[in-house]
Amino acid sequence: MPLQTDLQRPARGPLMVDIAGLQPTAAECAMLRQSAVGGVILFARNCVDAEQVRALCDELHALRSPPLLIGIDQEGGRVQRLRAGVTRFPPMATLGRLADRDGLEKAQTAARDWGLLLGTELRALGLDMDFTPCVDLDRGVSAVIGDRAIHLDPEWVGGIAVAFWAGMVRTGLQGVAKHFPGHGAVAADSHLDLPLDKRPLSAIQEDLQPFAALIAAGIPAIMPAHCLYPQVDPERPAGFSPRWLQDILRKDMGFTGVVVSDDLSMAGAHGVGDMAARVDAALAAGADLLLICNDPEGAQTAVVHLQSKDKFPTGNRLERLVGNAATAPLSAADRARCLQQIEQLRALTPGFAG
């Protein structure tokens, strides 16, 4: 059946999808105007340089009202979608290396400046949110996490991530802590398989510490992992588990922000069923915003599935992910200081080309 834009439901819907190229096609614009859609995530294929991304964000924001949320993975290191015309950040593991060398306080200062510079640059382009920080613990097990992790020590990871967020929040760019409750203890890549973490909840508590610190600091969004923790929920990966999302994250840890699913097209999500089943399961578990990436047919299926319902979630929580004005614009002196911090961090990453 043809998609119909529901003008009676102007709020943002729960789907965040992607586009194929540097501008949305007519068909993609039609999909992005559907009330089931609430946002767009940008990938490297959508980004030539800062100027082009600014124009793209303007075009995407103009498609509807309220405007679509626009997000990006701009962690640093190997996960930095936009590279031309902005600062090239090293992997976040460099912050942990700095803490090992010079102490936690020095690393927190660098992290705060990193968040400040990153947020200033992305907000200037019109981006609302960045899927960072990654606070999985560096247990030396997960190659897909690897140097995206800050450190092994959960107190250090929490302290550095909170400092990073303190810089970022000043700029108006919204952040997403990931991958709850922790992806660092499993070797499998959830893009390709369903990782299995057999530890009891008592052991996983260590991995939860950085999330608890960021919740206390006001992080607006958390992304659960497509990992199965059978001693906690033997049937459902964290992103589809009411036990993890409602009982532990919301009730026990007091999180009131946005739960953003990891990409529902990843292999770690396939065991739940087809795309419609994944959408329903994630929403039923307590997710607020659902990512569907690199799967145009899956995205279309999800849109049609939700549009066919009498109603679907358009919760007010998504307002927390709208980018806003900086509380303190970055001065030339501050920018120079931040850039100096990043240069010092880059020096801690042998072979990092920048």
Short mmCIF file of C-alpha atoms in Angstrom, two decimals:
data_model
loop_
_atom_site.label_atom_id
_atom_site.label_comp_id
_atom_site.label_asym_id
_atom_site.label_seq_id
_atom_site.Cartn_x
_atom_site.Cartn_y
_atom_site.Cartn_z
CA MET A 1 0.00 0.00 0.00
CA PRO A 2 1.29 3.53 -0.68
CA LEU A 3 2.69 5.48 2.24
CA GLN A 4 0.52 8.25 3.57
CA THR A 5 1.90 11.16 5.55
CA ASP A 6 -0.14 11.48 8.75
CA LEU A 7 -0.65 15.19 9.27
CA GLN A 8 -2.53 14.46 12.48
CA ARG A 9 0.71 13.24 14.09
CA PRO A 10 3.32 15.95 13.49
CA ALA A 11 5.69 14.74 16.24
CA ARG A 12 8.80 12.82 15.33
CA GLY A 13 8.28 9.10 14.85
CA PRO A 14 10.56 6.42 16.31
CA LEU A 15 12.59 5.52 13.19
CA MET A 16 16.02 6.92 12.30
CA VAL A 17 17.04 5.90 8.78
CA ASP A 18 19.78 6.72 6.28
CA ILE A 19 20.11 7.90 2.70
CA ALA A 20 22.24 6.57 -0.14
CA GLY A 21 24.20 9.59 -1.31
CA LEU A 22 25.16 13.22 -0.93
CA GLN A 23 21.55 14.42 -1.24
CA PRO A 24 18.24 12.70 -0.60
CA THR A 25 16.46 11.43 -3.70
CA ALA A 26 12.81 12.23 -4.35
CA ALA A 27 11.85 8.77 -3.05
CA GLU A 28 13.98 9.24 0.07
CA CYS A 29 12.42 12.66 0.70
CA ALA A 30 8.98 11.06 0.50
CA MET A 31 9.99 8.45 3.06
CA LEU A 32 11.58 11.01 5.38
CA ARG A 33 8.32 12.96 5.43
CA GLN A 34 6.40 9.98 6.83
CA SER A 35 5.29 10.44 10.42
CA ALA A 36 6.90 7.14 11.44
CA VAL A 37 10.33 8.68 10.75
CA GLY A 38 12.02 10.92 13.27
CA GLY A 39 15.58 11.25 12.08
CA VAL A 40 18.42 10.59 9.67
CA ILE A 41 21.86 9.16 10.39
CA LEU A 42 24.76 10.21 8.17
CA PHE A 43 27.55 7.91 7.00
CA ALA A 44 30.85 8.58 5.23
CA ARG A 45 29.13 8.17 1.85
CA ASN A 46 26.99 11.20 2.74
CA CYS A 47 29.95 13.40 3.68
CA VAL A 48 32.37 15.11 1.30
CA ASP A 49 33.44 17.92 3.56
CA ALA A 50 32.09 20.28 6.20
CA GLU A 51 30.55 22.72 3.72
CA GLN A 52 28.63 19.99 1.89
CA VAL A 53 27.40 18.46 5.18
CA ARG A 54 26.14 21.85 6.32
CA ALA A 55 24.09 22.18 3.13
CA LEU A 56 22.80 18.62 3.49
CA CYS A 57 21.69 19.22 7.08
CA ASP A 58 19.88 22.38 6.00
CA GLU A 59 18.09 20.42 3.27
CA LEU A 60 17.12 17.58 5.59
CA HIS A 61 15.91 19.90 8.35
CA ALA A 62 13.74 21.78 5.84
CA LEU A 63 11.84 18.66 4.79
CA ARG A 64 9.31 18.81 7.62
CA SER A 65 8.26 20.37 10.89
CA PRO A 66 9.32 19.64 13.55
CA PRO A 67 12.63 19.05 11.78
CA LEU A 68 14.15 15.60 11.53
CA LEU A 69 16.87 14.78 14.02
CA ILE A 70 20.25 14.40 12.29
CA GLY A 71 22.91 12.19 13.83
CA ILE A 72 26.35 10.88 12.97
CA ASP A 73 29.00 8.50 14.33
CA GLN A 74 31.90 10.84 15.01
CA GLU A 75 33.81 9.07 17.78
CA GLY A 76 37.32 9.57 16.45
CA GLY A 77 39.87 7.09 15.16
CA ARG A 78 38.41 4.57 12.73
CA VAL A 79 34.86 5.70 13.52
CA GLN A 80 34.71 9.23 12.16
CA ARG A 81 32.32 9.65 9.23
CA LEU A 82 33.14 13.28 8.40
CA ARG A 83 36.86 13.92 8.00
CA ALA A 84 37.36 16.87 5.64
CA GLY A 85 36.99 20.39 7.00
CA VAL A 86 36.80 19.32 10.66
CA THR A 87 39.30 18.16 13.27
CA ARG A 88 40.57 14.61 12.82
CA PHE A 89 40.26 13.02 16.25
CA PRO A 90 42.34 10.04 17.41
CA PRO A 91 40.77 6.91 18.93
CA MET A 92 39.26 7.49 22.37
CA ALA A 93 41.73 4.97 23.81
CA THR A 94 44.26 7.81 23.70
CA LEU A 95 42.44 9.38 26.64
CA GLY A 96 43.08 6.24 28.65
CA ARG A 97 46.72 6.25 27.60
CA LEU A 98 47.01 9.85 28.75
CA ALA A 99 45.50 8.89 32.10
CA ASP A 100 48.03 6.06 32.47
CA ARG A 101 50.90 8.42 31.69
CA ASP A 102 49.90 11.70 33.35
CA GLY A 103 47.00 10.87 35.65
CA LEU A 104 43.22 10.94 35.50
CA GLU A 105 42.87 14.69 35.94
CA LYS A 106 44.99 15.43 32.87
CA ALA A 107 42.90 12.99 30.83
CA GLN A 108 39.68 14.59 32.02
CA THR A 109 40.92 18.03 31.00
CA ALA A 110 41.78 16.72 27.53
CA ALA A 111 38.44 14.93 27.29
CA ARG A 112 36.55 18.10 28.18
CA ASP A 113 38.37 20.04 25.46
CA TRP A 114 37.76 17.21 22.98
CA GLY A 115 34.02 17.30 23.67
CA LEU A 116 34.00 21.07 23.41
CA LEU A 117 35.77 21.14 20.04
CA LEU A 118 33.81 18.21 18.59
CA GLY A 119 30.47 19.66 19.63
CA THR A 120 31.29 23.15 18.35
CA GLU A 121 32.27 21.81 14.93
CA LEU A 122 29.26 19.52 14.49
CA ARG A 123 26.66 21.98 15.78
CA ALA A 124 28.02 24.58 13.34
CA LEU A 125 27.07 22.17 10.55
CA GLY A 126 23.54 21.63 11.84
CA LEU A 127 23.97 18.17 13.36
CA ASP A 128 21.79 17.45 16.36
CA MET A 129 23.49 14.43 17.88
CA ASP A 130 26.61 12.29 17.85
CA PHE A 131 26.63 8.60 18.77
CA THR A 132 29.40 9.01 21.33
CA PRO A 133 30.88 8.39 23.89
CA CYS A 134 31.63 4.68 23.67
CA VAL A 135 32.08 3.53 27.27
CA ASP A 136 32.60 -0.21 26.80
CA LEU A 137 35.48 -1.38 28.97
CA ASP A 138 38.73 -2.28 27.22
CA ARG A 139 39.01 -5.93 28.26
CA GLY A 140 41.23 -6.79 25.29
CA VAL A 141 38.58 -9.18 23.97
CA SER A 142 36.45 -7.30 21.43
CA ALA A 143 38.13 -6.36 18.15
CA VAL A 144 35.10 -4.38 16.97
CA ILE A 145 35.39 -2.20 20.09
CA GLY A 146 39.18 -2.22 20.39
CA ASP A 147 40.61 1.28 20.65
CA ARG A 148 37.14 2.79 20.66
CA ALA A 149 37.18 1.93 24.38
CA ILE A 150 38.75 4.47 26.71
CA HIS A 151 40.25 2.15 29.34
CA LEU A 152 39.66 -0.96 31.42
CA ASP A 153 39.16 0.80 34.76
CA PRO A 154 35.42 1.58 35.04
CA GLU A 155 35.97 4.55 37.35
CA TRP A 156 38.43 6.07 34.91
CA VAL A 157 36.14 5.41 31.95
CA GLY A 158 33.25 7.03 33.79
CA GLY A 159 35.28 10.01 34.91
CA ILE A 160 36.76 10.64 31.46
CA ALA A 161 33.41 10.15 29.71
CA VAL A 162 31.69 12.56 32.09
CA ALA A 163 34.38 15.18 31.39
CA PHE A 164 33.96 14.60 27.64
CA TRP A 165 30.20 15.07 27.99
CA ALA A 166 30.72 18.22 30.09
CA GLY A 167 32.55 19.79 27.15
CA MET A 168 30.11 18.51 24.57
CA VAL A 169 26.97 19.64 26.41
CA ARG A 170 28.19 23.26 26.41
CA THR A 171 27.95 23.26 22.62
CA GLY A 172 24.35 22.05 22.32
CA LEU A 173 25.30 18.78 20.59
CA GLN A 174 23.50 15.79 22.07
CA GLY A 175 25.34 12.57 22.99
CA VAL A 176 24.57 8.85 23.11
CA ALA A 177 26.42 6.56 25.53
CA LYS A 178 26.99 3.05 24.18
CA HIS A 179 26.81 0.00 24.21
CA PHE A 180 24.71 -0.75 27.31
CA PRO A 181 25.31 -2.82 29.43
CA GLY A 182 28.77 -3.35 27.88
CA HIS A 183 30.18 -4.89 24.71
CA GLY A 184 33.78 -5.18 25.90
CA ALA A 185 33.69 -8.75 27.27
CA VAL A 186 32.65 -10.54 24.06
CA ALA A 187 34.78 -11.39 21.04
CA ALA A 188 31.99 -11.67 18.46
CA ASP A 189 31.06 -8.65 16.34
CA SER A 190 27.33 -7.90 16.64
CA HIS A 191 27.38 -6.56 13.08
CA LEU A 192 28.01 -10.14 11.98
CA ASP A 193 26.77 -12.39 14.80
CA LEU A 194 24.97 -12.39 18.16
CA PRO A 195 27.64 -12.09 20.88
CA LEU A 196 27.06 -14.10 24.05
CA ASP A 197 28.20 -12.73 27.42
CA LYS A 198 27.77 -15.52 29.97
CA ARG A 199 28.68 -13.48 33.05
CA PRO A 200 26.20 -13.03 35.89
CA LEU A 201 24.75 -9.60 36.60
CA SER A 202 27.09 -9.26 39.59
CA ALA A 203 30.08 -9.36 37.23
CA ILE A 204 28.46 -7.03 34.70
CA GLN A 205 27.96 -4.38 37.40
CA GLU A 206 31.51 -3.20 36.71
CA ASP A 207 30.59 -2.48 33.07
CA LEU A 208 27.53 -0.53 34.21
CA GLN A 209 29.56 1.97 36.24
CA PRO A 210 30.41 4.36 33.36
CA PHE A 211 26.76 4.38 32.29
CA ALA A 212 25.70 5.22 35.84
CA ALA A 213 28.20 8.10 35.91
CA LEU A 214 26.89 9.51 32.62
CA ILE A 215 23.27 9.14 33.75
CA ALA A 216 24.12 11.19 36.83
CA ALA A 217 25.79 13.76 34.55
CA GLY A 218 22.66 14.09 32.40
CA ILE A 219 23.54 12.19 29.20
CA PRO A 220 20.33 12.37 27.11
CA ALA A 221 20.53 8.99 25.35
CA ILE A 222 21.88 5.46 25.77
CA MET A 223 22.28 2.76 23.11
CA PRO A 224 21.94 -0.90 24.13
CA ALA A 225 24.12 -3.62 22.64
CA HIS A 226 22.93 -6.38 20.33
CA CYS A 227 24.42 -8.86 22.81
CA LEU A 228 22.76 -11.68 24.74
CA TYR A 229 23.41 -11.93 28.49
CA PRO A 230 21.74 -15.26 29.27
CA GLN A 231 22.19 -15.09 33.05
CA VAL A 232 20.17 -11.87 33.06
CA ASP A 233 17.74 -12.47 30.18
CA PRO A 234 18.18 -15.87 28.51
CA GLU A 235 15.92 -15.07 25.55
CA ARG A 236 16.42 -11.50 24.38
CA PRO A 237 19.49 -9.39 23.50
CA ALA A 238 19.76 -6.23 25.58
CA GLY A 239 18.15 -3.97 22.95
CA PHE A 240 15.01 -6.13 22.92
CA SER A 241 14.92 -6.94 26.63
CA PRO A 242 12.45 -5.31 29.05
CA ARG A 243 14.60 -6.77 31.83
CA TRP A 244 17.58 -4.71 30.68
CA LEU A 245 15.82 -1.58 29.44
CA GLN A 246 12.93 -1.20 31.85
CA ASP A 247 13.98 -3.00 35.03
CA ILE A 248 17.71 -2.33 35.14
CA LEU A 249 18.31 0.80 33.05
CA ARG A 250 15.20 2.77 33.95
CA LYS A 251 14.08 1.46 37.37
CA ASP A 252 17.35 0.45 38.98
CA MET A 253 19.65 3.05 37.37
CA GLY A 254 17.11 5.87 37.11
CA PHE A 255 17.62 6.69 33.45
CA THR A 256 14.84 8.93 32.08
CA GLY A 257 16.34 9.81 28.70
CA VAL A 258 16.13 8.31 25.22
CA VAL A 259 16.92 4.65 24.54
CA VAL A 260 18.34 4.48 21.00
CA SER A 261 18.47 1.01 19.47
CA ASP A 262 21.60 -0.10 17.71
CA ASP A 263 21.07 -0.76 13.99
CA LEU A 264 18.20 -3.20 13.57
CA SER A 265 19.78 -4.45 10.34
CA MET A 266 22.79 -5.87 12.19
CA ALA A 267 23.12 -9.64 12.43
CA GLY A 268 22.88 -9.44 16.22
CA ALA A 269 19.25 -8.36 15.81
CA HIS A 270 18.18 -10.98 13.26
CA GLY A 271 17.25 -13.66 15.79
CA VAL A 272 14.26 -11.58 16.86
CA GLY A 273 12.55 -12.06 13.48
CA ASP A 274 11.96 -10.02 10.34
CA MET A 275 12.22 -6.23 10.32
CA ALA A 276 8.63 -5.67 11.45
CA ALA A 277 9.16 -8.07 14.35
CA ARG A 278 12.40 -6.31 15.32
CA VAL A 279 10.66 -2.93 15.32
CA ASP A 280 7.81 -4.22 17.49
CA ALA A 281 10.17 -6.02 19.89
CA ALA A 282 12.46 -3.02 20.35
CA LEU A 283 9.54 -0.69 21.02
CA ALA A 284 7.90 -3.17 23.38
CA ALA A 285 11.16 -3.52 25.31
CA GLY A 286 11.33 0.24 25.84
CA ALA A 287 13.39 1.71 22.99
CA ASP A 288 12.39 5.20 21.86
CA LEU A 289 14.40 5.68 18.65
CA LEU A 290 15.18 2.80 16.29
CA LEU A 291 18.14 2.84 13.89
CA ILE A 292 17.81 1.09 10.52
CA CYS A 293 20.96 1.51 8.43
CA ASN A 294 22.32 0.27 5.11
CA ASP A 295 19.07 -1.55 4.42
CA PRO A 296 16.70 0.53 2.24
CA GLU A 297 14.19 -2.29 1.92
CA GLY A 298 14.22 -2.86 5.66
CA ALA A 299 13.70 0.83 6.32
CA GLN A 300 10.77 0.94 3.90
CA THR A 301 9.29 -2.16 5.54
CA ALA A 302 9.56 -0.56 8.96
CA VAL A 303 7.93 2.67 7.79
CA VAL A 304 5.02 0.86 6.13
CA HIS A 305 4.62 -1.39 9.19
CA LEU A 306 4.37 1.53 11.61
CA GLN A 307 2.23 3.69 9.32
CA SER A 308 -0.30 0.85 9.13
CA LYS A 309 -0.87 0.97 12.88
CA ASP A 310 -3.57 3.07 14.53
CA LYS A 311 -0.86 4.72 16.56
CA PHE A 312 2.83 4.37 17.32
CA PRO A 313 5.17 6.06 19.81
CA THR A 314 5.99 9.70 19.18
CA GLY A 315 7.23 10.32 22.69
CA ASN A 316 8.35 13.66 24.06
CA ARG A 317 11.67 12.08 25.04
CA LEU A 318 12.97 12.62 21.48
CA GLU A 319 12.92 16.36 22.11
CA ARG A 320 15.99 15.79 24.27
CA LEU A 321 17.98 14.94 21.14
CA VAL A 322 17.36 18.23 19.35
CA GLY A 323 20.57 20.23 19.02
CA ASN A 324 20.46 23.61 20.69
CA ALA A 325 22.49 26.78 20.94
CA ALA A 326 25.86 26.75 22.67
CA THR A 327 25.81 28.01 26.24
CA ALA A 328 29.30 29.46 25.76
CA PRO A 329 30.57 29.93 22.19
CA LEU A 330 34.13 28.75 21.63
CA SER A 331 36.58 31.65 21.57
CA ALA A 332 39.65 31.71 19.37
CA ALA A 333 41.84 31.14 22.42
CA ASP A 334 39.72 28.22 23.58
CA ARG A 335 39.78 26.68 20.11
CA ALA A 336 43.57 26.95 19.99
CA ARG A 337 43.82 25.27 23.38
CA CYS A 338 41.47 22.46 22.32
CA LEU A 339 43.40 21.86 19.11
CA GLN A 340 46.64 21.69 21.08
CA GLN A 341 45.11 19.05 23.35
CA ILE A 342 44.06 16.96 20.35
CA GLU A 343 47.53 17.22 18.81
CA GLN A 344 49.03 15.95 22.04
CA LEU A 345 46.58 13.05 22.07
CA ARG A 346 47.32 12.19 18.45
CA ALA A 347 50.97 11.83 19.40
CA LEU A 348 49.94 9.03 21.78
CA THR A 349 48.61 6.94 18.88
CA PRO A 350 51.54 5.55 16.84
CA GLY A 351 50.71 5.40 13.14
CA PHE A 352 47.63 7.62 13.40
CA ALA A 353 47.60 9.58 10.15
CA GLY A 354 45.04 12.17 11.10
#
